[in-house]
Amino acid sequence: MAGLLLGAALGLGLNLIWRRLPTNRRHGLADRVLPYLVDQARPSGLLVNRRPLSHVPSVFVPLLASGGAVIDRVIGDGPTVRRRLLRAGQAPDVDRFRAQQVLCGTGGAILGIAMSVLATIHGASAFLAILLPVIGAALGVVVWDHVLSRRAAAREQRMLAEFPTIAEFLALAVGAGEGAVGALDRVCRLSGGELAGELRHCLADARAGATLPAALSGLADRTGLPALARFVDGLVVAIDRGTPLAEVLRAQAQDVREGGRRAVMETAGKKEIAMMVPVVFLVLPVTIVFAVFPGLNFLDFTF
């Protein structure tokens, strides 16, 4: 087993060296076209910083890039990953996320190799020893993707919890005579949290030259919450048609509170059903046994 691991490590190293030789390196379309599109001389490729992860040694960066490209070809779904990164509040860098998946897959493969060594010592089959690292690598990739989905969902739940307060604060500011941009500025200065950060992003886009409806539409595109999408649609319609904005904001906040109350009631109903499982399958049988067994013990069925 040790010889197999050493041979695999040697083969992987020789393969990495061979693939990264200048004569064997594949140049993409952008690398071939770029010299004809720029006016200044192109710097050396050795001086270009292409590191997807700043804390990873440079020698492993090409391997991470190749592994990320393989995962992207096998799994695909790059636009969905980009959208989930935006929903999680992270930079929409799909290549960086794929490199992180490669690291997690490598960690899972290392754990699988350790388990394979232990299984081989205890007399397990060679097929199991080969299968465990593959399963560990696949689980590492899938787990990191699941972590991203959980982060996005948790951030959206925090935004949904902050939404009624932010909406009522905006309604108070608009009702006091401030415009939409001024109300957003006041809320962003006095509030904190995920939703306030997204509103700061919208305000920065509006001050950079975009219209306020377009900036708010970007908020709806970056998040996956229907409540925020309805909030943005209501704001855009109110701004375009001159509808009283304070009433729209208060109605939106009330709708979100009602939706949260319905969600709590649905969750409570599901928990109530889940709580009946131990009662029906554990407590009730034990109660029946305690009630019936003494009577059965005194009965004599012999004739």
mmCIF file of C-alpha atoms in Angstrom:
data_model
loop_
_atom_site.group_PDB
_atom_site.id
_atom_site.type_symbol
_atom_site.label_atom_id
_atom_site.label_comp_id
_atom_site.label_asym_id
_atom_site.label_seq_id
_atom_site.Cartn_x
_atom_site.Cartn_y
_atom_site.Cartn_z
ATOM 1 C CA MET A 1 0.000 0.000 0.000
ATOM 2 C CA ALA A 2 2.839 2.395 0.821
ATOM 3 C CA GLY A 3 4.472 1.653 -2.533
ATOM 4 C CA LEU A 4 1.181 2.363 -4.290
ATOM 5 C CA LEU A 5 0.856 5.756 -2.587
ATOM 6 C CA LEU A 6 4.473 6.693 -3.333
ATOM 7 C CA GLY A 7 4.067 5.674 -6.963
ATOM 8 C CA ALA A 8 0.860 7.696 -7.282
ATOM 9 C CA ALA A 9 2.541 10.766 -5.768
ATOM 10 C CA LEU A 10 5.536 10.400 -8.105
ATOM 11 C CA GLY A 11 3.293 9.983 -11.132
ATOM 12 C CA LEU A 12 1.201 13.017 -10.163
ATOM 13 C CA GLY A 13 4.315 15.156 -9.768
ATOM 14 C CA LEU A 14 5.801 14.068 -13.098
ATOM 15 C CA ASN A 15 2.457 14.668 -14.816
ATOM 16 C CA LEU A 16 2.252 18.172 -13.338
ATOM 17 C CA ILE A 17 5.797 18.993 -14.485
ATOM 18 C CA TRP A 18 5.143 17.623 -17.976
ATOM 19 C CA ARG A 19 1.860 19.481 -18.453
ATOM 20 C CA ARG A 20 3.332 22.813 -17.324
ATOM 21 C CA LEU A 21 6.305 22.777 -19.664
ATOM 22 C CA PRO A 22 6.187 25.708 -22.143
ATOM 23 C CA THR A 23 6.069 23.308 -25.100
ATOM 24 C CA ASN A 24 3.025 21.452 -23.713
ATOM 25 C CA ARG A 25 1.100 24.391 -22.307
ATOM 26 C CA ARG A 26 -2.214 25.083 -24.032
ATOM 27 C CA HIS A 27 -3.018 28.715 -24.764
ATOM 28 C CA GLY A 28 -6.625 29.825 -24.718
ATOM 29 C CA LEU A 29 -8.347 32.029 -27.261
ATOM 30 C CA ALA A 30 -7.948 35.119 -25.073
ATOM 31 C CA ASP A 31 -4.186 34.549 -24.775
ATOM 32 C CA ARG A 32 -3.839 34.236 -28.559
ATOM 33 C CA VAL A 33 -5.958 37.272 -29.436
ATOM 34 C CA LEU A 34 -4.820 39.662 -26.684
ATOM 35 C CA PRO A 35 -1.474 40.695 -28.298
ATOM 36 C CA TYR A 36 -3.381 42.034 -31.322
ATOM 37 C CA LEU A 37 -5.875 44.055 -29.248
ATOM 38 C CA VAL A 38 -3.598 46.048 -26.919
ATOM 39 C CA ASP A 39 -1.458 49.041 -27.863
ATOM 40 C CA GLN A 40 1.298 48.486 -25.341
ATOM 41 C CA ALA A 41 3.732 45.630 -25.078
ATOM 42 C CA ARG A 42 2.414 42.612 -23.226
ATOM 43 C CA PRO A 43 4.329 41.866 -20.001
ATOM 44 C CA SER A 44 5.847 38.514 -19.296
ATOM 45 C CA GLY A 45 3.393 35.820 -18.327
ATOM 46 C CA LEU A 46 5.632 34.959 -15.376
ATOM 47 C CA LEU A 47 4.919 38.386 -13.853
ATOM 48 C CA VAL A 48 1.135 38.180 -14.110
ATOM 49 C CA ASN A 49 -0.640 37.418 -10.850
ATOM 50 C CA ARG A 50 -3.154 34.667 -11.565
ATOM 51 C CA ARG A 51 -3.489 33.252 -8.094
ATOM 52 C CA PRO A 52 -7.089 32.268 -7.317
ATOM 53 C CA LEU A 53 -6.332 31.915 -3.587
ATOM 54 C CA SER A 54 -3.859 34.208 -1.878
ATOM 55 C CA HIS A 55 -3.011 31.732 0.905
ATOM 56 C CA VAL A 56 -2.117 28.867 -1.454
ATOM 57 C CA PRO A 57 1.544 28.424 -2.478
ATOM 58 C CA SER A 58 2.231 29.372 -6.079
ATOM 59 C CA VAL A 59 3.382 25.875 -6.997
ATOM 60 C CA PHE A 60 -0.143 24.514 -6.432
ATOM 61 C CA VAL A 61 -1.997 27.274 -8.322
ATOM 62 C CA PRO A 62 -1.812 25.583 -11.773
ATOM 63 C CA LEU A 63 -3.016 22.321 -10.258
ATOM 64 C CA LEU A 64 -5.940 24.108 -8.585
ATOM 65 C CA ALA A 65 -6.831 25.840 -11.842
ATOM 66 C CA SER A 66 -6.763 22.548 -13.746
ATOM 67 C CA GLY A 67 -8.833 20.792 -11.089
ATOM 68 C CA GLY A 68 -11.343 23.642 -11.056
ATOM 69 C CA ALA A 69 -11.657 23.445 -14.839
ATOM 70 C CA VAL A 70 -12.294 19.693 -14.604
ATOM 71 C CA ILE A 71 -14.988 20.198 -11.953
ATOM 72 C CA ASP A 72 -16.564 22.951 -14.042
ATOM 73 C CA ARG A 73 -16.690 20.667 -17.094
ATOM 74 C CA VAL A 74 -18.123 17.757 -15.113
ATOM 75 C CA ILE A 75 -20.616 19.647 -12.958
ATOM 76 C CA GLY A 76 -21.087 22.796 -15.037
ATOM 77 C CA ASP A 77 -23.805 25.128 -13.785
ATOM 78 C CA GLY A 78 -21.495 28.150 -13.631
ATOM 79 C CA PRO A 79 -24.277 30.801 -13.821
ATOM 80 C CA THR A 80 -26.096 29.162 -10.897
ATOM 81 C CA VAL A 81 -22.907 29.157 -8.829
ATOM 82 C CA ARG A 82 -22.364 32.826 -9.645
ATOM 83 C CA ARG A 83 -25.910 33.651 -8.554
ATOM 84 C CA ARG A 84 -25.516 31.719 -5.300
ATOM 85 C CA LEU A 85 -22.257 33.547 -4.600
ATOM 86 C CA LEU A 86 -24.088 36.852 -5.010
ATOM 87 C CA ARG A 87 -26.895 35.631 -2.762
ATOM 88 C CA ALA A 88 -24.315 34.662 -0.133
ATOM 89 C CA GLY A 89 -22.776 38.150 -0.240
ATOM 90 C CA GLN A 90 -19.502 36.959 -1.766
ATOM 91 C CA ALA A 91 -17.614 38.069 -4.853
ATOM 92 C CA PRO A 92 -19.025 36.340 -7.959
ATOM 93 C CA ASP A 93 -15.736 34.571 -8.700
ATOM 94 C CA VAL A 94 -16.618 31.108 -9.981
ATOM 95 C CA ASP A 95 -12.961 30.167 -10.532
ATOM 96 C CA ARG A 96 -12.135 30.887 -6.899
ATOM 97 C CA PHE A 97 -15.080 28.779 -5.765
ATOM 98 C CA ARG A 98 -13.974 25.900 -7.995
ATOM 99 C CA ALA A 99 -10.469 26.150 -6.523
ATOM 100 C CA GLN A 100 -11.985 25.925 -3.041
ATOM 101 C CA GLN A 101 -13.918 22.866 -4.170
ATOM 102 C CA VAL A 102 -10.653 21.324 -5.356
ATOM 103 C CA LEU A 103 -9.124 21.952 -1.919
ATOM 104 C CA CYS A 104 -12.128 20.375 -0.187
ATOM 105 C CA GLY A 105 -12.032 17.436 -2.570
ATOM 106 C CA THR A 106 -8.318 17.011 -1.859
ATOM 107 C CA GLY A 107 -9.017 16.991 1.869
ATOM 108 C CA GLY A 108 -11.738 14.392 1.382
ATOM 109 C CA ALA A 109 -9.398 12.289 -0.743
ATOM 110 C CA ILE A 110 -6.715 12.449 1.969
ATOM 111 C CA LEU A 111 -9.238 11.274 4.547
ATOM 112 C CA GLY A 112 -10.298 8.525 2.168
ATOM 113 C CA ILE A 113 -6.672 7.433 1.721
ATOM 114 C CA ALA A 114 -6.229 7.302 5.495
ATOM 115 C CA MET A 115 -9.359 5.183 5.805
ATOM 116 C CA SER A 116 -8.110 2.976 2.961
ATOM 117 C CA VAL A 117 -4.832 2.380 4.794
ATOM 118 C CA LEU A 118 -6.711 1.430 7.951
ATOM 119 C CA ALA A 119 -9.072 -0.810 5.987
ATOM 120 C CA THR A 120 -6.140 -2.508 4.250
ATOM 121 C CA ILE A 121 -4.431 -3.129 7.583
ATOM 122 C CA HIS A 122 -7.600 -4.802 8.857
ATOM 123 C CA GLY A 123 -7.832 -7.008 5.779
ATOM 124 C CA ALA A 124 -10.329 -5.148 3.595
ATOM 125 C CA SER A 125 -10.503 -5.707 -0.144
ATOM 126 C CA ALA A 126 -8.399 -3.741 -2.620
ATOM 127 C CA PHE A 127 -11.541 -2.478 -4.372
ATOM 128 C CA LEU A 128 -12.697 -0.796 -1.163
ATOM 129 C CA ALA A 129 -9.242 0.735 -0.671
ATOM 130 C CA ILE A 130 -9.429 2.268 -4.151
ATOM 131 C CA LEU A 131 -13.059 3.361 -3.808
ATOM 132 C CA LEU A 132 -12.732 5.249 -0.498
ATOM 133 C CA PRO A 133 -10.474 8.086 -1.809
ATOM 134 C CA VAL A 134 -12.793 8.596 -4.780
ATOM 135 C CA ILE A 135 -15.819 8.791 -2.489
ATOM 136 C CA GLY A 136 -13.979 11.182 -0.158
ATOM 137 C CA ALA A 137 -13.034 13.513 -3.022
ATOM 138 C CA ALA A 138 -16.593 13.538 -4.383
ATOM 139 C CA LEU A 139 -18.034 14.198 -0.932
ATOM 140 C CA GLY A 140 -15.602 17.082 -0.405
ATOM 141 C CA VAL A 141 -16.722 18.757 -3.629
ATOM 142 C CA VAL A 142 -20.420 18.231 -2.889
ATOM 143 C CA VAL A 143 -20.123 19.365 0.736
ATOM 144 C CA TRP A 144 -18.526 22.686 -0.234
ATOM 145 C CA ASP A 145 -21.302 23.295 -2.755
ATOM 146 C CA HIS A 146 -23.839 22.541 -0.028
ATOM 147 C CA VAL A 147 -22.050 24.957 2.318
ATOM 148 C CA LEU A 148 -22.458 27.735 -0.253
ATOM 149 C CA SER A 149 -26.179 27.009 -0.559
ATOM 150 C CA ARG A 150 -26.580 27.062 3.223
ATOM 151 C CA ARG A 151 -24.729 30.375 3.479
ATOM 152 C CA ALA A 152 -26.931 31.914 0.804
ATOM 153 C CA ALA A 153 -30.111 30.671 2.505
ATOM 154 C CA ALA A 154 -28.961 31.890 5.941
ATOM 155 C CA ARG A 155 -28.115 35.336 4.577
ATOM 156 C CA GLU A 156 -31.498 35.603 2.879
ATOM 157 C CA GLN A 157 -33.239 34.661 6.111
ATOM 158 C CA ARG A 158 -31.352 37.428 7.923
ATOM 159 C CA MET A 159 -32.344 39.888 5.223
ATOM 160 C CA LEU A 160 -35.964 38.791 5.465
ATOM 161 C CA ALA A 161 -35.901 39.293 9.244
ATOM 162 C CA GLU A 162 -34.455 42.807 8.811
ATOM 163 C CA PHE A 163 -36.842 43.799 6.041
ATOM 164 C CA PRO A 164 -39.929 44.976 8.032
ATOM 165 C CA THR A 165 -37.856 47.290 10.231
ATOM 166 C CA ILE A 166 -35.982 48.730 7.253
ATOM 167 C CA ALA A 167 -39.220 49.250 5.309
ATOM 168 C CA GLU A 168 -40.915 51.059 8.194
ATOM 169 C CA PHE A 169 -37.818 53.188 8.729
ATOM 170 C CA LEU A 170 -37.913 54.148 5.050
ATOM 171 C CA ALA A 171 -41.630 54.934 5.370
ATOM 172 C CA LEU A 172 -40.943 57.243 8.322
ATOM 173 C CA ALA A 173 -38.164 59.031 6.440
ATOM 174 C CA VAL A 174 -40.314 59.471 3.323
ATOM 175 C CA GLY A 175 -43.290 60.582 5.399
ATOM 176 C CA ALA A 176 -41.093 63.224 7.044
ATOM 177 C CA GLY A 177 -40.520 64.827 3.642
ATOM 178 C CA GLU A 178 -37.319 63.243 2.378
ATOM 179 C CA GLY A 179 -36.952 61.897 -1.127
ATOM 180 C CA ALA A 180 -36.296 58.295 -2.008
ATOM 181 C CA VAL A 181 -32.517 58.751 -2.284
ATOM 182 C CA GLY A 182 -32.360 60.777 0.932
ATOM 183 C CA ALA A 183 -34.411 58.178 2.796
ATOM 184 C CA LEU A 184 -32.138 55.402 1.553
ATOM 185 C CA ASP A 185 -29.095 57.396 2.627
ATOM 186 C CA ARG A 186 -30.498 57.930 6.123
ATOM 187 C CA VAL A 187 -31.414 54.257 6.521
ATOM 188 C CA CYS A 188 -27.982 53.143 5.307
ATOM 189 C CA ARG A 189 -26.221 55.462 7.751
ATOM 190 C CA LEU A 190 -28.291 54.455 10.769
ATOM 191 C CA SER A 191 -28.814 50.757 10.078
ATOM 192 C CA GLY A 192 -26.637 47.692 9.952
ATOM 193 C CA GLY A 193 -27.004 44.188 8.659
ATOM 194 C CA GLU A 194 -27.205 42.388 5.366
ATOM 195 C CA LEU A 195 -30.152 44.295 3.906
ATOM 196 C CA ALA A 196 -28.631 47.643 4.842
ATOM 197 C CA GLY A 197 -25.455 46.596 3.036
ATOM 198 C CA GLU A 198 -27.439 45.758 -0.099
ATOM 199 C CA LEU A 199 -29.184 49.132 0.109
ATOM 200 C CA ARG A 200 -25.758 50.805 0.355
ATOM 201 C CA HIS A 201 -24.828 48.998 -2.834
ATOM 202 C CA CYS A 202 -27.984 50.305 -4.511
ATOM 203 C CA LEU A 203 -27.289 53.824 -3.273
ATOM 204 C CA ALA A 204 -23.719 53.664 -4.582
ATOM 205 C CA ASP A 205 -25.013 52.541 -7.991
ATOM 206 C CA ALA A 206 -27.522 55.404 -8.030
ATOM 207 C CA ARG A 207 -24.832 57.961 -7.162
ATOM 208 C CA ALA A 208 -22.534 56.474 -9.806
ATOM 209 C CA GLY A 209 -24.994 57.425 -12.539
ATOM 210 C CA ALA A 210 -27.600 54.671 -12.634
ATOM 211 C CA THR A 211 -31.235 55.499 -12.106
ATOM 212 C CA LEU A 212 -32.745 54.550 -8.774
ATOM 213 C CA PRO A 213 -35.193 52.023 -10.316
ATOM 214 C CA ALA A 214 -32.288 50.334 -12.129
ATOM 215 C CA ALA A 215 -30.223 50.222 -8.929
ATOM 216 C CA LEU A 216 -33.139 48.728 -7.011
ATOM 217 C CA SER A 217 -33.689 46.182 -9.776
ATOM 218 C CA GLY A 218 -30.082 45.107 -9.219
ATOM 219 C CA LEU A 219 -31.014 44.399 -5.596
ATOM 220 C CA ALA A 220 -33.832 42.124 -6.744
ATOM 221 C CA ASP A 221 -31.479 40.346 -9.154
ATOM 222 C CA ARG A 222 -28.803 39.737 -6.501
ATOM 223 C CA THR A 223 -31.205 38.165 -4.012
ATOM 224 C CA GLY A 224 -33.572 35.252 -4.370
ATOM 225 C CA LEU A 225 -36.320 36.513 -2.063
ATOM 226 C CA PRO A 226 -39.785 37.051 -3.575
ATOM 227 C CA ALA A 227 -40.594 39.542 -0.805
ATOM 228 C CA LEU A 228 -37.667 41.757 -1.800
ATOM 229 C CA ALA A 229 -38.612 41.423 -5.466
ATOM 230 C CA ARG A 230 -42.141 42.632 -4.658
ATOM 231 C CA PHE A 231 -40.653 45.409 -2.512
ATOM 232 C CA VAL A 232 -38.492 46.595 -5.407
ATOM 233 C CA ASP A 233 -41.398 46.395 -7.866
ATOM 234 C CA GLY A 234 -43.565 48.456 -5.524
ATOM 235 C CA LEU A 235 -40.841 51.065 -5.083
ATOM 236 C CA VAL A 236 -40.220 51.315 -8.821
ATOM 237 C CA VAL A 237 -43.925 51.707 -9.609
ATOM 238 C CA ALA A 238 -44.341 54.281 -6.825
ATOM 239 C CA ILE A 239 -41.363 56.313 -8.063
ATOM 240 C CA ASP A 240 -42.399 56.163 -11.729
ATOM 241 C CA ARG A 241 -46.093 56.967 -11.218
ATOM 242 C CA GLY A 242 -45.922 59.234 -8.204
ATOM 243 C CA THR A 243 -47.772 56.943 -5.800
ATOM 244 C CA PRO A 244 -47.386 57.888 -2.092
ATOM 245 C CA LEU A 245 -44.236 55.997 -1.195
ATOM 246 C CA ALA A 246 -44.807 55.824 2.566
ATOM 247 C CA GLU A 247 -48.057 53.884 2.196
ATOM 248 C CA VAL A 248 -46.429 51.458 -0.224
ATOM 249 C CA LEU A 249 -43.551 50.814 2.184
ATOM 250 C CA ARG A 250 -45.865 50.244 5.142
ATOM 251 C CA ALA A 251 -47.972 47.818 3.110
ATOM 252 C CA GLN A 252 -44.838 45.937 2.045
ATOM 253 C CA ALA A 253 -43.651 45.670 5.659
ATOM 254 C CA GLN A 254 -47.059 44.387 6.751
ATOM 255 C CA ASP A 255 -47.061 41.790 3.965
ATOM 256 C CA VAL A 256 -43.633 40.527 5.029
ATOM 257 C CA ARG A 257 -44.735 40.290 8.659
ATOM 258 C CA GLU A 258 -47.801 38.306 7.622
ATOM 259 C CA GLY A 259 -45.625 36.024 5.517
ATOM 260 C CA GLY A 260 -43.271 35.491 8.446
ATOM 261 C CA ARG A 261 -46.205 34.678 10.708
ATOM 262 C CA ARG A 262 -47.510 32.115 8.217
ATOM 263 C CA ALA A 263 -44.044 30.578 7.933
ATOM 264 C CA VAL A 264 -43.828 30.281 11.722
ATOM 265 C CA MET A 265 -47.238 28.607 11.863
ATOM 266 C CA GLU A 266 -46.255 26.145 9.125
ATOM 267 C CA THR A 267 -43.000 25.338 10.901
ATOM 268 C CA ALA A 268 -44.854 24.845 14.180
ATOM 269 C CA GLY A 269 -47.272 22.445 12.490
ATOM 270 C CA LYS A 270 -44.399 20.405 11.056
ATOM 271 C CA LYS A 271 -42.639 20.307 14.425
ATOM 272 C CA GLU A 272 -45.846 19.169 16.101
ATOM 273 C CA ILE A 273 -46.106 16.236 13.714
ATOM 274 C CA ALA A 274 -42.429 15.416 14.244
ATOM 275 C CA MET A 275 -42.927 15.452 18.021
ATOM 276 C CA MET A 276 -45.648 12.809 17.696
ATOM 277 C CA VAL A 277 -43.185 10.274 16.268
ATOM 278 C CA PRO A 278 -41.403 9.451 19.572
ATOM 279 C CA VAL A 279 -44.728 9.550 21.411
ATOM 280 C CA VAL A 280 -46.373 7.055 19.061
ATOM 281 C CA PHE A 281 -43.426 4.737 18.511
ATOM 282 C CA LEU A 282 -41.671 4.908 21.912
ATOM 283 C CA VAL A 283 -43.824 6.200 24.775
ATOM 284 C CA LEU A 284 -47.132 4.630 23.730
ATOM 285 C CA PRO A 285 -45.775 1.059 23.237
ATOM 286 C CA VAL A 286 -44.010 1.185 26.615
ATOM 287 C CA THR A 287 -47.227 2.387 28.266
ATOM 288 C CA ILE A 288 -49.201 -0.445 26.686
ATOM 289 C CA VAL A 289 -46.631 -3.006 27.832
ATOM 290 C CA PHE A 290 -46.744 -1.705 31.414
ATOM 291 C CA ALA A 291 -50.553 -1.784 31.388
ATOM 292 C CA VAL A 292 -51.058 -5.197 29.786
ATOM 293 C CA PHE A 293 -48.148 -7.261 31.127
ATOM 294 C CA PRO A 294 -49.343 -7.542 34.789
ATOM 295 C CA GLY A 295 -52.724 -8.860 33.651
ATOM 296 C CA LEU A 296 -51.133 -11.342 31.258
ATOM 297 C CA ASN A 297 -48.841 -12.524 34.036
ATOM 298 C CA PHE A 298 -51.793 -13.500 36.255
ATOM 299 C CA LEU A 299 -53.699 -15.301 33.504
ATOM 300 C CA ASP A 300 -53.317 -19.053 33.309
ATOM 301 C CA PHE A 301 -53.878 -20.477 29.839
ATOM 302 C CA THR A 302 -53.182 -24.110 30.795
ATOM 303 C CA PHE A 303 -56.127 -26.574 30.814
#
